[in-house]
Amino acid sequence: MPGHTPSTPSEAAACPSDGYIETDMHDPKPIDSSTHTPGTPTPEDIVHAERAQLDFSRDMSYGDYLQLDAILNAQKPLSPAHDELLFIIQHQTSELWIKLMLHELRAAIGHVSNDDLPVAFKMLARASRIMEQLVHAWDVLATMTPPEYSAIRPYLGNSSGFQSYQYRCVEFSLGNKNAAMLKPHAHRADRLALVREAYESPSLYDESLRLLARQGLPIPENYLERDWTQPYVESEAVEQAWLTVYRDPRRYWDLYQLGEKLTDLEDAFRLWRFRHVTTVERIIGFKRGTGGTGGVSYLRKMLDVVLFPEIWKLRTSL
């Protein structure tokens, strides 16, 4: 239509007779006739029609908000091996998920201690989903073959996931207390303080038992105030208290829900441990770990650790 200026992007798209499409930026672009269907907006037309912000010279962008420069430049391979980037990113992303899990666990413990169960349930459910993400992460690392790992192993020195201070805080927050696991962090006062705080504080299960007592269930006194640094020892009396809850879930609905949230969390945690040991065996067999442990032999022993024993044991008695 000679002499007519289309008033809208859609009208512009419908008037391609001169071989150009007008955009709302008044920047005519040549049409690629081999791929463009007359009357159909191009991807560029769609972006302009949506009025997407494209200039970030003065405003905060996606990368700015997420600090992507720092994150995407945090991978520093030490070997010439192609597969080392996978190894680094696998562990870095796992640490990010663990950071979020700790954030949720610490808050959930606080809400349980304040009898605020609906909020705690949401956080515990999220922690379980995070564990599922960590489980599936092993699927990617398992694509690394023994020769590929052998090419990077000499460059790892004594570094090992065994030394993850965030993971240790998760273990301590879930009740698996072990004084020996403070030592790998003794050289860093800031990290040691974080791990020690989790080590000396009541675990999620400790606070859950205190909640049961506040709800009138007969939890032994020595389980309500004790040395929180000591490993949890299962109790027949505690099992009976949980059985009371599970035999009358309508009466104790919130406590019953709490028991199942704890079960979900440990279920996911067990799967993570199993995938861990399986992946390690697949990649290095029965070689010793870089951190000095027996590798697979150590990880298999960890499979036997039960975090919330009475909640699992009561199922036999129901």
PDB file of C-alpha atoms in Angstrom:
ATOM      1  CA  MET A   1       0.000   0.000   0.000  1.00  0.00           C
ATOM      2  CA  PRO A   2       2.181   2.901  -1.246  1.00  0.00           C
ATOM      3  CA  GLY A   3       2.235   5.995   0.936  1.00  0.00           C
ATOM      4  CA  HIS A   4       0.648   4.178   3.888  1.00  0.00           C
ATOM      5  CA  THR A   5       2.573   3.709   7.164  1.00  0.00           C
ATOM      6  CA  PRO A   6       1.317   0.685   9.090  1.00  0.00           C
ATOM      7  CA  SER A   7       0.140   1.729  12.553  1.00  0.00           C
ATOM      8  CA  THR A   8       0.724  -1.594  14.326  1.00  0.00           C
ATOM      9  CA  PRO A   9       3.306  -4.381  14.174  1.00  0.00           C
ATOM     10  CA  SER A  10       0.667  -6.809  12.960  1.00  0.00           C
ATOM     11  CA  GLU A  11      -0.351  -4.416  10.158  1.00  0.00           C
ATOM     12  CA  ALA A  12       3.308  -3.986   9.281  1.00  0.00           C
ATOM     13  CA  ALA A  13       3.720  -7.732   9.026  1.00  0.00           C
ATOM     14  CA  ALA A  14       0.802  -7.851   6.626  1.00  0.00           C
ATOM     15  CA  CYS A  15       2.387  -5.312   4.219  1.00  0.00           C
ATOM     16  CA  PRO A  16       5.660  -6.869   3.034  1.00  0.00           C
ATOM     17  CA  SER A  17       5.392  -5.645  -0.575  1.00  0.00           C
ATOM     18  CA  ASP A  18       8.591  -3.569  -0.429  1.00  0.00           C
ATOM     19  CA  GLY A  19      10.658  -6.403   1.015  1.00  0.00           C
ATOM     20  CA  TYR A  20      10.944  -4.905   4.498  1.00  0.00           C
ATOM     21  CA  ILE A  21       9.039  -5.168   7.753  1.00  0.00           C
ATOM     22  CA  GLU A  22       8.592  -2.073   9.869  1.00  0.00           C
ATOM     23  CA  THR A  23       9.142  -2.499  13.604  1.00  0.00           C
ATOM     24  CA  ASP A  24       8.113  -0.242  16.436  1.00  0.00           C
ATOM     25  CA  MET A  25      11.789   0.779  16.641  1.00  0.00           C
ATOM     26  CA  HIS A  26      11.547   2.185  13.065  1.00  0.00           C
ATOM     27  CA  ASP A  27      14.455  -0.003  12.029  1.00  0.00           C
ATOM     28  CA  PRO A  28      13.538  -1.796   8.770  1.00  0.00           C
ATOM     29  CA  LYS A  29      15.063  -5.243   8.413  1.00  0.00           C
ATOM     30  CA  PRO A  30      15.323  -7.227   5.175  1.00  0.00           C
ATOM     31  CA  ILE A  31      13.144 -10.334   5.015  1.00  0.00           C
ATOM     32  CA  ASP A  32      14.763 -13.679   4.398  1.00  0.00           C
ATOM     33  CA  SER A  33      12.339 -14.909   1.775  1.00  0.00           C
ATOM     34  CA  SER A  34      13.653 -18.448   2.061  1.00  0.00           C
ATOM     35  CA  THR A  35      12.405 -18.845   5.641  1.00  0.00           C
ATOM     36  CA  HIS A  36       9.765 -16.175   6.142  1.00  0.00           C
ATOM     37  CA  THR A  37       6.097 -16.694   5.342  1.00  0.00           C
ATOM     38  CA  PRO A  38       4.423 -13.439   4.222  1.00  0.00           C
ATOM     39  CA  GLY A  39       2.025 -12.188   6.854  1.00  0.00           C
ATOM     40  CA  THR A  40       3.757 -14.050   9.695  1.00  0.00           C
ATOM     41  CA  PRO A  41       5.661 -11.983  12.315  1.00  0.00           C
ATOM     42  CA  THR A  42       9.350 -12.734  12.569  1.00  0.00           C
ATOM     43  CA  PRO A  43      10.914 -13.553  15.958  1.00  0.00           C
ATOM     44  CA  GLU A  44      12.324 -10.016  16.021  1.00  0.00           C
ATOM     45  CA  ASP A  45       8.872  -8.552  15.375  1.00  0.00           C
ATOM     46  CA  ILE A  46       7.478 -10.555  18.279  1.00  0.00           C
ATOM     47  CA  VAL A  47      10.160  -9.301  20.660  1.00  0.00           C
ATOM     48  CA  HIS A  48       9.504  -5.690  19.694  1.00  0.00           C
ATOM     49  CA  ALA A  49       5.727  -6.172  19.831  1.00  0.00           C
ATOM     50  CA  GLU A  50       6.056  -7.497  23.389  1.00  0.00           C
ATOM     51  CA  ARG A  51       8.046  -4.347  24.219  1.00  0.00           C
ATOM     52  CA  ALA A  52      10.743  -6.380  25.941  1.00  0.00           C
ATOM     53  CA  GLN A  53      13.428  -4.296  27.604  1.00  0.00           C
ATOM     54  CA  LEU A  54      16.621  -4.700  25.595  1.00  0.00           C
ATOM     55  CA  ASP A  55      18.865  -1.922  26.883  1.00  0.00           C
ATOM     56  CA  PHE A  56      20.540  -2.629  30.251  1.00  0.00           C
ATOM     57  CA  SER A  57      23.240   0.008  30.170  1.00  0.00           C
ATOM     58  CA  ARG A  58      21.602   1.699  33.167  1.00  0.00           C
ATOM     59  CA  ASP A  59      19.423  -1.023  34.733  1.00  0.00           C
ATOM     60  CA  MET A  60      20.112  -4.246  36.605  1.00  0.00           C
ATOM     61  CA  SER A  61      20.055  -7.259  34.293  1.00  0.00           C
ATOM     62  CA  TYR A  62      19.453 -10.965  34.913  1.00  0.00           C
ATOM     63  CA  GLY A  63      23.185 -11.616  35.041  1.00  0.00           C
ATOM     64  CA  ASP A  64      23.739  -8.729  37.441  1.00  0.00           C
ATOM     65  CA  TYR A  65      21.071  -9.957  39.855  1.00  0.00           C
ATOM     66  CA  LEU A  66      22.388 -13.532  39.880  1.00  0.00           C
ATOM     67  CA  GLN A  67      26.057 -12.530  40.008  1.00  0.00           C
ATOM     68  CA  LEU A  68      26.644 -14.741  36.986  1.00  0.00           C
ATOM     69  CA  ASP A  69      30.079 -13.334  36.267  1.00  0.00           C
ATOM     70  CA  ALA A  70      31.283 -14.644  39.627  1.00  0.00           C
ATOM     71  CA  ILE A  71      29.429 -17.962  39.349  1.00  0.00           C
ATOM     72  CA  LEU A  72      30.349 -18.795  35.754  1.00  0.00           C
ATOM     73  CA  ASN A  73      33.976 -17.863  36.296  1.00  0.00           C
ATOM     74  CA  ALA A  74      34.293 -19.984  39.443  1.00  0.00           C
ATOM     75  CA  GLN A  75      35.276 -23.110  37.483  1.00  0.00           C
ATOM     76  CA  LYS A  76      39.070 -23.367  37.416  1.00  0.00           C
ATOM     77  CA  PRO A  77      40.120 -26.759  36.033  1.00  0.00           C
ATOM     78  CA  LEU A  78      43.610 -27.818  37.056  1.00  0.00           C
ATOM     79  CA  SER A  79      44.075 -30.589  34.503  1.00  0.00           C
ATOM     80  CA  PRO A  80      43.976 -30.572  30.694  1.00  0.00           C
ATOM     81  CA  ALA A  81      41.183 -33.184  30.791  1.00  0.00           C
ATOM     82  CA  HIS A  82      37.895 -32.346  29.076  1.00  0.00           C
ATOM     83  CA  ASP A  83      35.845 -34.026  31.823  1.00  0.00           C
ATOM     84  CA  GLU A  84      37.128 -31.992  34.751  1.00  0.00           C
ATOM     85  CA  LEU A  85      34.552 -29.274  34.084  1.00  0.00           C
ATOM     86  CA  LEU A  86      31.781 -31.833  34.671  1.00  0.00           C
ATOM     87  CA  PHE A  87      33.392 -32.866  37.948  1.00  0.00           C
ATOM     88  CA  ILE A  88      33.684 -29.270  39.162  1.00  0.00           C
ATOM     89  CA  ILE A  89      30.182 -28.181  38.147  1.00  0.00           C
ATOM     90  CA  GLN A  90      28.632 -31.320  39.638  1.00  0.00           C
ATOM     91  CA  HIS A  91      30.088 -30.503  43.035  1.00  0.00           C
ATOM     92  CA  GLN A  92      29.552 -26.744  42.855  1.00  0.00           C
ATOM     93  CA  THR A  93      25.877 -27.089  41.970  1.00  0.00           C
ATOM     94  CA  SER A  94      25.465 -29.697  44.714  1.00  0.00           C
ATOM     95  CA  GLU A  95      26.901 -27.214  47.200  1.00  0.00           C
ATOM     96  CA  LEU A  96      24.364 -24.621  46.054  1.00  0.00           C
ATOM     97  CA  TRP A  97      21.503 -27.064  46.605  1.00  0.00           C
ATOM     98  CA  ILE A  98      22.956 -27.984  50.006  1.00  0.00           C
ATOM     99  CA  LYS A  99      23.108 -24.286  50.886  1.00  0.00           C
ATOM    100  CA  LEU A 100      19.386 -24.005  50.162  1.00  0.00           C
ATOM    101  CA  MET A 101      18.662 -27.207  52.064  1.00  0.00           C
ATOM    102  CA  LEU A 102      20.457 -25.848  55.132  1.00  0.00           C
ATOM    103  CA  HIS A 103      18.464 -22.628  54.819  1.00  0.00           C
ATOM    104  CA  GLU A 104      15.229 -24.651  54.874  1.00  0.00           C
ATOM    105  CA  LEU A 105      16.320 -27.063  57.617  1.00  0.00           C
ATOM    106  CA  ARG A 106      17.457 -24.340  60.018  1.00  0.00           C
ATOM    107  CA  ALA A 107      14.208 -22.463  59.542  1.00  0.00           C
ATOM    108  CA  ALA A 108      12.145 -25.657  59.911  1.00  0.00           C
ATOM    109  CA  ILE A 109      13.886 -26.525  63.185  1.00  0.00           C
ATOM    110  CA  GLY A 110      13.057 -23.057  64.468  1.00  0.00           C
ATOM    111  CA  HIS A 111       9.400 -23.375  63.510  1.00  0.00           C
ATOM    112  CA  VAL A 112       9.102 -26.826  65.099  1.00  0.00           C
ATOM    113  CA  SER A 113      10.570 -25.427  68.312  1.00  0.00           C
ATOM    114  CA  ASN A 114       7.909 -22.690  68.217  1.00  0.00           C
ATOM    115  CA  ASP A 115       5.007 -25.104  67.519  1.00  0.00           C
ATOM    116  CA  ASP A 116       4.530 -23.505  64.096  1.00  0.00           C
ATOM    117  CA  LEU A 117       4.036 -26.723  62.173  1.00  0.00           C
ATOM    118  CA  PRO A 118       2.300 -25.614  58.930  1.00  0.00           C
ATOM    119  CA  VAL A 119       5.279 -23.445  57.997  1.00  0.00           C
ATOM    120  CA  ALA A 120       7.728 -26.146  59.100  1.00  0.00           C
ATOM    121  CA  PHE A 121       5.934 -28.703  56.911  1.00  0.00           C
ATOM    122  CA  LYS A 122       6.424 -26.531  53.809  1.00  0.00           C
ATOM    123  CA  MET A 123      10.129 -26.189  54.535  1.00  0.00           C
ATOM    124  CA  LEU A 124      10.609 -29.894  55.215  1.00  0.00           C
ATOM    125  CA  ALA A 125       8.784 -30.771  51.998  1.00  0.00           C
ATOM    126  CA  ARG A 126      11.102 -28.428  50.124  1.00  0.00           C
ATOM    127  CA  ALA A 127      14.152 -29.983  51.785  1.00  0.00           C
ATOM    128  CA  SER A 128      12.989 -33.414  50.583  1.00  0.00           C
ATOM    129  CA  ARG A 129      12.625 -32.106  47.020  1.00  0.00           C
ATOM    130  CA  ILE A 130      16.117 -30.646  47.224  1.00  0.00           C
ATOM    131  CA  MET A 131      17.407 -34.073  48.214  1.00  0.00           C
ATOM    132  CA  GLU A 132      15.729 -35.462  45.095  1.00  0.00           C
ATOM    133  CA  GLN A 133      17.666 -32.937  42.995  1.00  0.00           C
ATOM    134  CA  LEU A 134      20.872 -34.077  44.661  1.00  0.00           C
ATOM    135  CA  VAL A 135      19.994 -37.719  43.976  1.00  0.00           C
ATOM    136  CA  HIS A 136      19.517 -37.062  40.247  1.00  0.00           C
ATOM    137  CA  ALA A 137      22.768 -35.118  40.063  1.00  0.00           C
ATOM    138  CA  TRP A 138      24.612 -38.440  40.428  1.00  0.00           C
ATOM    139  CA  ASP A 139      23.113 -39.508  37.084  1.00  0.00           C
ATOM    140  CA  VAL A 140      25.190 -36.854  35.347  1.00  0.00           C
ATOM    141  CA  LEU A 141      28.409 -37.613  37.208  1.00  0.00           C
ATOM    142  CA  ALA A 142      27.934 -41.315  36.441  1.00  0.00           C
ATOM    143  CA  THR A 143      28.588 -40.531  32.768  1.00  0.00           C
ATOM    144  CA  MET A 144      32.247 -40.106  33.763  1.00  0.00           C
ATOM    145  CA  THR A 145      34.132 -43.330  33.074  1.00  0.00           C
ATOM    146  CA  PRO A 146      37.064 -44.701  35.128  1.00  0.00           C
ATOM    147  CA  PRO A 147      39.720 -43.565  32.590  1.00  0.00           C
ATOM    148  CA  GLU A 148      38.178 -40.085  32.476  1.00  0.00           C
ATOM    149  CA  TYR A 149      38.264 -39.758  36.267  1.00  0.00           C
ATOM    150  CA  SER A 150      41.787 -41.187  36.427  1.00  0.00           C
ATOM    151  CA  ALA A 151      42.922 -38.337  34.179  1.00  0.00           C
ATOM    152  CA  ILE A 152      41.884 -35.712  36.723  1.00  0.00           C
ATOM    153  CA  ARG A 153      42.377 -37.514  40.021  1.00  0.00           C
ATOM    154  CA  PRO A 154      46.075 -36.609  40.438  1.00  0.00           C
ATOM    155  CA  TYR A 155      45.099 -32.937  40.312  1.00  0.00           C
ATOM    156  CA  LEU A 156      42.592 -33.215  43.199  1.00  0.00           C
ATOM    157  CA  GLY A 157      45.202 -33.657  45.921  1.00  0.00           C
ATOM    158  CA  ASN A 158      43.473 -34.525  49.201  1.00  0.00           C
ATOM    159  CA  SER A 159      40.318 -32.573  48.421  1.00  0.00           C
ATOM    160  CA  SER A 160      37.108 -34.573  48.862  1.00  0.00           C
ATOM    161  CA  GLY A 161      33.391 -34.100  49.374  1.00  0.00           C
ATOM    162  CA  PHE A 162      34.063 -35.683  52.760  1.00  0.00           C
ATOM    163  CA  GLN A 163      35.328 -32.211  53.750  1.00  0.00           C
ATOM    164  CA  SER A 164      32.178 -30.284  52.750  1.00  0.00           C
ATOM    165  CA  TYR A 165      31.336 -28.101  55.744  1.00  0.00           C
ATOM    166  CA  GLN A 166      27.809 -27.476  54.457  1.00  0.00           C
ATOM    167  CA  TYR A 167      27.106 -31.175  54.110  1.00  0.00           C
ATOM    168  CA  ARG A 168      28.454 -31.717  57.635  1.00  0.00           C
ATOM    169  CA  CYS A 169      26.019 -29.075  58.903  1.00  0.00           C
ATOM    170  CA  VAL A 170      23.185 -30.988  57.198  1.00  0.00           C
ATOM    171  CA  GLU A 171      24.268 -34.242  58.862  1.00  0.00           C
ATOM    172  CA  PHE A 172      24.491 -32.559  62.275  1.00  0.00           C
ATOM    173  CA  SER A 173      21.136 -30.806  61.786  1.00  0.00           C
ATOM    174  CA  LEU A 174      19.572 -34.195  61.063  1.00  0.00           C
ATOM    175  CA  GLY A 175      21.121 -35.707  64.198  1.00  0.00           C
ATOM    176  CA  ASN A 176      24.161 -37.619  62.934  1.00  0.00           C
ATOM    177  CA  LYS A 177      26.606 -36.061  65.406  1.00  0.00           C
ATOM    178  CA  ASN A 178      30.288 -37.001  65.191  1.00  0.00           C
ATOM    179  CA  ALA A 179      32.967 -34.980  66.975  1.00  0.00           C
ATOM    180  CA  ALA A 180      35.696 -36.224  64.615  1.00  0.00           C
ATOM    181  CA  MET A 181      34.026 -34.393  61.736  1.00  0.00           C
ATOM    182  CA  LEU A 182      34.849 -31.016  63.292  1.00  0.00           C
ATOM    183  CA  LYS A 183      38.560 -31.537  62.641  1.00  0.00           C
ATOM    184  CA  PRO A 184      38.586 -31.090  58.838  1.00  0.00           C
ATOM    185  CA  HIS A 185      37.420 -27.506  59.430  1.00  0.00           C
ATOM    186  CA  ALA A 186      39.787 -26.559  62.264  1.00  0.00           C
ATOM    187  CA  HIS A 187      42.044 -24.592  59.890  1.00  0.00           C
ATOM    188  CA  ARG A 188      39.215 -22.149  59.119  1.00  0.00           C
ATOM    189  CA  ALA A 189      37.773 -20.477  62.214  1.00  0.00           C
ATOM    190  CA  ASP A 190      34.744 -19.123  60.320  1.00  0.00           C
ATOM    191  CA  ARG A 191      33.772 -22.511  58.897  1.00  0.00           C
ATOM    192  CA  LEU A 192      34.497 -24.305  62.147  1.00  0.00           C
ATOM    193  CA  ALA A 193      32.129 -21.929  63.937  1.00  0.00           C
ATOM    194  CA  LEU A 194      29.307 -22.782  61.520  1.00  0.00           C
ATOM    195  CA  VAL A 195      29.844 -26.525  61.840  1.00  0.00           C
ATOM    196  CA  ARG A 196      30.200 -26.321  65.606  1.00  0.00           C
ATOM    197  CA  GLU A 197      26.931 -24.418  65.914  1.00  0.00           C
ATOM    198  CA  ALA A 198      25.095 -27.236  64.115  1.00  0.00           C
ATOM    199  CA  TYR A 199      26.994 -29.792  66.199  1.00  0.00           C
ATOM    200  CA  GLU A 200      26.042 -28.217  69.535  1.00  0.00           C
ATOM    201  CA  SER A 201      22.412 -27.404  68.689  1.00  0.00           C
ATOM    202  CA  PRO A 202      19.357 -29.658  69.013  1.00  0.00           C
ATOM    203  CA  SER A 203      18.746 -31.531  65.777  1.00  0.00           C
ATOM    204  CA  LEU A 204      15.492 -31.587  63.841  1.00  0.00           C
ATOM    205  CA  TYR A 205      14.597 -34.859  65.559  1.00  0.00           C
ATOM    206  CA  ASP A 206      15.513 -33.521  69.005  1.00  0.00           C
ATOM    207  CA  GLU A 207      13.151 -30.598  68.508  1.00  0.00           C
ATOM    208  CA  SER A 208      10.469 -32.949  67.183  1.00  0.00           C
ATOM    209  CA  LEU A 209      10.617 -35.022  70.368  1.00  0.00           C
ATOM    210  CA  ARG A 210      10.411 -31.890  72.497  1.00  0.00           C
ATOM    211  CA  LEU A 211       7.310 -30.950  70.522  1.00  0.00           C
ATOM    212  CA  LEU A 212       5.749 -34.354  71.247  1.00  0.00           C
ATOM    213  CA  ALA A 213       6.372 -33.757  74.946  1.00  0.00           C
ATOM    214  CA  ARG A 214       4.725 -30.326  74.787  1.00  0.00           C
ATOM    215  CA  GLN A 215       1.706 -32.011  73.202  1.00  0.00           C
ATOM    216  CA  GLY A 216       1.402 -34.283  76.226  1.00  0.00           C
ATOM    217  CA  LEU A 217       3.134 -37.416  74.958  1.00  0.00           C
ATOM    218  CA  PRO A 218       5.427 -39.235  77.418  1.00  0.00           C
ATOM    219  CA  ILE A 219       8.937 -38.513  76.126  1.00  0.00           C
ATOM    220  CA  PRO A 220      11.619 -39.375  78.734  1.00  0.00           C
ATOM    221  CA  GLU A 221      13.095 -36.307  80.416  1.00  0.00           C
ATOM    222  CA  ASN A 222      16.647 -37.217  79.416  1.00  0.00           C
ATOM    223  CA  TYR A 223      15.589 -36.862  75.766  1.00  0.00           C
ATOM    224  CA  LEU A 224      14.309 -33.326  76.322  1.00  0.00           C
ATOM    225  CA  GLU A 225      17.413 -31.837  77.891  1.00  0.00           C
ATOM    226  CA  ARG A 226      20.662 -33.578  77.095  1.00  0.00           C
ATOM    227  CA  ASP A 227      24.096 -33.050  75.611  1.00  0.00           C
ATOM    228  CA  TRP A 228      23.080 -32.311  72.013  1.00  0.00           C
ATOM    229  CA  THR A 229      26.562 -33.160  70.753  1.00  0.00           C
ATOM    230  CA  GLN A 230      26.063 -36.824  71.562  1.00  0.00           C
ATOM    231  CA  PRO A 231      24.726 -39.206  68.911  1.00  0.00           C
ATOM    232  CA  TYR A 232      21.055 -40.026  69.276  1.00  0.00           C
ATOM    233  CA  VAL A 233      20.269 -43.366  70.943  1.00  0.00           C
ATOM    234  CA  GLU A 234      16.896 -44.909  70.111  1.00  0.00           C
ATOM    235  CA  SER A 235      14.393 -45.430  72.887  1.00  0.00           C
ATOM    236  CA  GLU A 236      11.508 -47.836  73.434  1.00  0.00           C
ATOM    237  CA  ALA A 237       9.621 -45.072  75.244  1.00  0.00           C
ATOM    238  CA  VAL A 238      10.048 -42.714  72.292  1.00  0.00           C
ATOM    239  CA  GLU A 239       8.794 -45.427  69.947  1.00  0.00           C
ATOM    240  CA  GLN A 240       5.718 -45.884  72.118  1.00  0.00           C
ATOM    241  CA  ALA A 241       5.041 -42.130  71.973  1.00  0.00           C
ATOM    242  CA  TRP A 242       5.218 -42.163  68.176  1.00  0.00           C
ATOM    243  CA  LEU A 243       3.009 -45.277  68.131  1.00  0.00           C
ATOM    244  CA  THR A 244       0.382 -43.359  70.076  1.00  0.00           C
ATOM    245  CA  VAL A 245       0.429 -40.732  67.330  1.00  0.00           C
ATOM    246  CA  TYR A 246       0.272 -43.229  64.474  1.00  0.00           C
ATOM    247  CA  ARG A 247      -2.509 -45.281  66.051  1.00  0.00           C
ATOM    248  CA  ASP A 248      -4.742 -42.218  66.334  1.00  0.00           C
ATOM    249  CA  PRO A 249      -3.756 -39.889  63.478  1.00  0.00           C
ATOM    250  CA  ARG A 250      -7.025 -37.939  63.622  1.00  0.00           C
ATOM    251  CA  ARG A 251      -6.343 -36.874  67.188  1.00  0.00           C
ATOM    252  CA  TYR A 252      -2.663 -36.152  66.588  1.00  0.00           C
ATOM    253  CA  TRP A 253      -2.907 -35.054  62.981  1.00  0.00           C
ATOM    254  CA  ASP A 254      -0.116 -32.454  63.061  1.00  0.00           C
ATOM    255  CA  LEU A 255       2.282 -34.802  64.835  1.00  0.00           C
ATOM    256  CA  TYR A 256       1.343 -37.592  62.419  1.00  0.00           C
ATOM    257  CA  GLN A 257       2.107 -35.241  59.531  1.00  0.00           C
ATOM    258  CA  LEU A 258       5.414 -34.345  61.151  1.00  0.00           C
ATOM    259  CA  GLY A 259       6.335 -38.021  61.396  1.00  0.00           C
ATOM    260  CA  GLU A 260       5.626 -38.509  57.705  1.00  0.00           C
ATOM    261  CA  LYS A 261       7.603 -35.376  56.727  1.00  0.00           C
ATOM    262  CA  LEU A 262      10.566 -36.782  58.649  1.00  0.00           C
ATOM    263  CA  THR A 263      10.084 -40.117  56.895  1.00  0.00           C
ATOM    264  CA  ASP A 264      10.029 -38.419  53.480  1.00  0.00           C
ATOM    265  CA  LEU A 265      13.223 -36.555  54.286  1.00  0.00           C
ATOM    266  CA  GLU A 266      15.144 -39.590  55.472  1.00  0.00           C
ATOM    267  CA  ASP A 267      13.832 -41.634  52.556  1.00  0.00           C
ATOM    268  CA  ALA A 268      15.302 -39.096  50.125  1.00  0.00           C
ATOM    269  CA  PHE A 269      18.515 -38.914  52.147  1.00  0.00           C
ATOM    270  CA  ARG A 270      18.938 -42.688  51.989  1.00  0.00           C
ATOM    271  CA  LEU A 271      18.502 -42.618  48.224  1.00  0.00           C
ATOM    272  CA  TRP A 272      21.191 -39.925  47.976  1.00  0.00           C
ATOM    273  CA  ARG A 273      23.618 -42.022  50.012  1.00  0.00           C
ATOM    274  CA  PHE A 274      22.902 -45.100  47.910  1.00  0.00           C
ATOM    275  CA  ARG A 275      23.417 -43.258  44.611  1.00  0.00           C
ATOM    276  CA  HIS A 276      26.605 -41.783  46.048  1.00  0.00           C
ATOM    277  CA  VAL A 277      28.178 -45.132  46.890  1.00  0.00           C
ATOM    278  CA  THR A 278      27.008 -46.676  43.606  1.00  0.00           C
ATOM    279  CA  THR A 279      28.448 -43.841  41.527  1.00  0.00           C
ATOM    280  CA  VAL A 280      31.752 -43.932  43.393  1.00  0.00           C
ATOM    281  CA  GLU A 281      32.045 -47.693  42.916  1.00  0.00           C
ATOM    282  CA  ARG A 282      31.191 -47.326  39.233  1.00  0.00           C
ATOM    283  CA  ILE A 283      33.927 -44.739  38.699  1.00  0.00           C
ATOM    284  CA  ILE A 284      36.789 -45.744  41.022  1.00  0.00           C
ATOM    285  CA  GLY A 285      35.905 -49.239  42.200  1.00  0.00           C
ATOM    286  CA  PHE A 286      37.368 -49.928  45.632  1.00  0.00           C
ATOM    287  CA  LYS A 287      40.250 -47.460  45.500  1.00  0.00           C
ATOM    288  CA  ARG A 288      40.691 -45.271  48.570  1.00  0.00           C
ATOM    289  CA  GLY A 289      39.053 -41.870  48.443  1.00  0.00           C
ATOM    290  CA  THR A 290      41.069 -38.700  47.902  1.00  0.00           C
ATOM    291  CA  GLY A 291      40.052 -37.586  51.395  1.00  0.00           C
ATOM    292  CA  GLY A 292      41.715 -40.629  52.964  1.00  0.00           C
ATOM    293  CA  THR A 293      38.674 -42.811  53.654  1.00  0.00           C
ATOM    294  CA  GLY A 294      38.215 -46.281  52.258  1.00  0.00           C
ATOM    295  CA  GLY A 295      35.931 -44.825  49.599  1.00  0.00           C
ATOM    296  CA  VAL A 296      33.176 -47.340  48.862  1.00  0.00           C
ATOM    297  CA  SER A 297      33.788 -49.240  52.127  1.00  0.00           C
ATOM    298  CA  TYR A 298      33.251 -46.038  54.141  1.00  0.00           C
ATOM    299  CA  LEU A 299      30.181 -44.990  52.174  1.00  0.00           C
ATOM    300  CA  ARG A 300      28.571 -48.408  52.619  1.00  0.00           C
ATOM    301  CA  LYS A 301      28.906 -48.046  56.392  1.00  0.00           C
ATOM    302  CA  MET A 302      27.064 -44.736  56.152  1.00  0.00           C
ATOM    303  CA  LEU A 303      24.127 -46.555  54.541  1.00  0.00           C
ATOM    304  CA  ASP A 304      23.424 -48.145  57.916  1.00  0.00           C
ATOM    305  CA  VAL A 305      23.019 -44.830  59.746  1.00  0.00           C
ATOM    306  CA  VAL A 306      19.365 -44.265  60.687  1.00  0.00           C
ATOM    307  CA  LEU A 307      18.422 -40.674  61.497  1.00  0.00           C
ATOM    308  CA  PHE A 308      14.915 -41.109  62.947  1.00  0.00           C
ATOM    309  CA  PRO A 309      14.961 -44.725  64.164  1.00  0.00           C
ATOM    310  CA  GLU A 310      11.672 -44.942  66.080  1.00  0.00           C
ATOM    311  CA  ILE A 311       9.658 -43.582  63.161  1.00  0.00           C
ATOM    312  CA  TRP A 312      10.895 -46.447  61.006  1.00  0.00           C
ATOM    313  CA  LYS A 313      10.740 -49.101  63.701  1.00  0.00           C
ATOM    314  CA  LEU A 314       7.134 -48.372  64.714  1.00  0.00           C
ATOM    315  CA  ARG A 315       5.856 -49.572  61.350  1.00  0.00           C
ATOM    316  CA  THR A 316       6.485 -53.147  62.395  1.00  0.00           C
ATOM    317  CA  SER A 317       4.317 -52.685  65.470  1.00  0.00           C
ATOM    318  CA  LEU A 318       1.337 -51.048  63.784  1.00  0.00           C
TER     319      LEU A 318
END
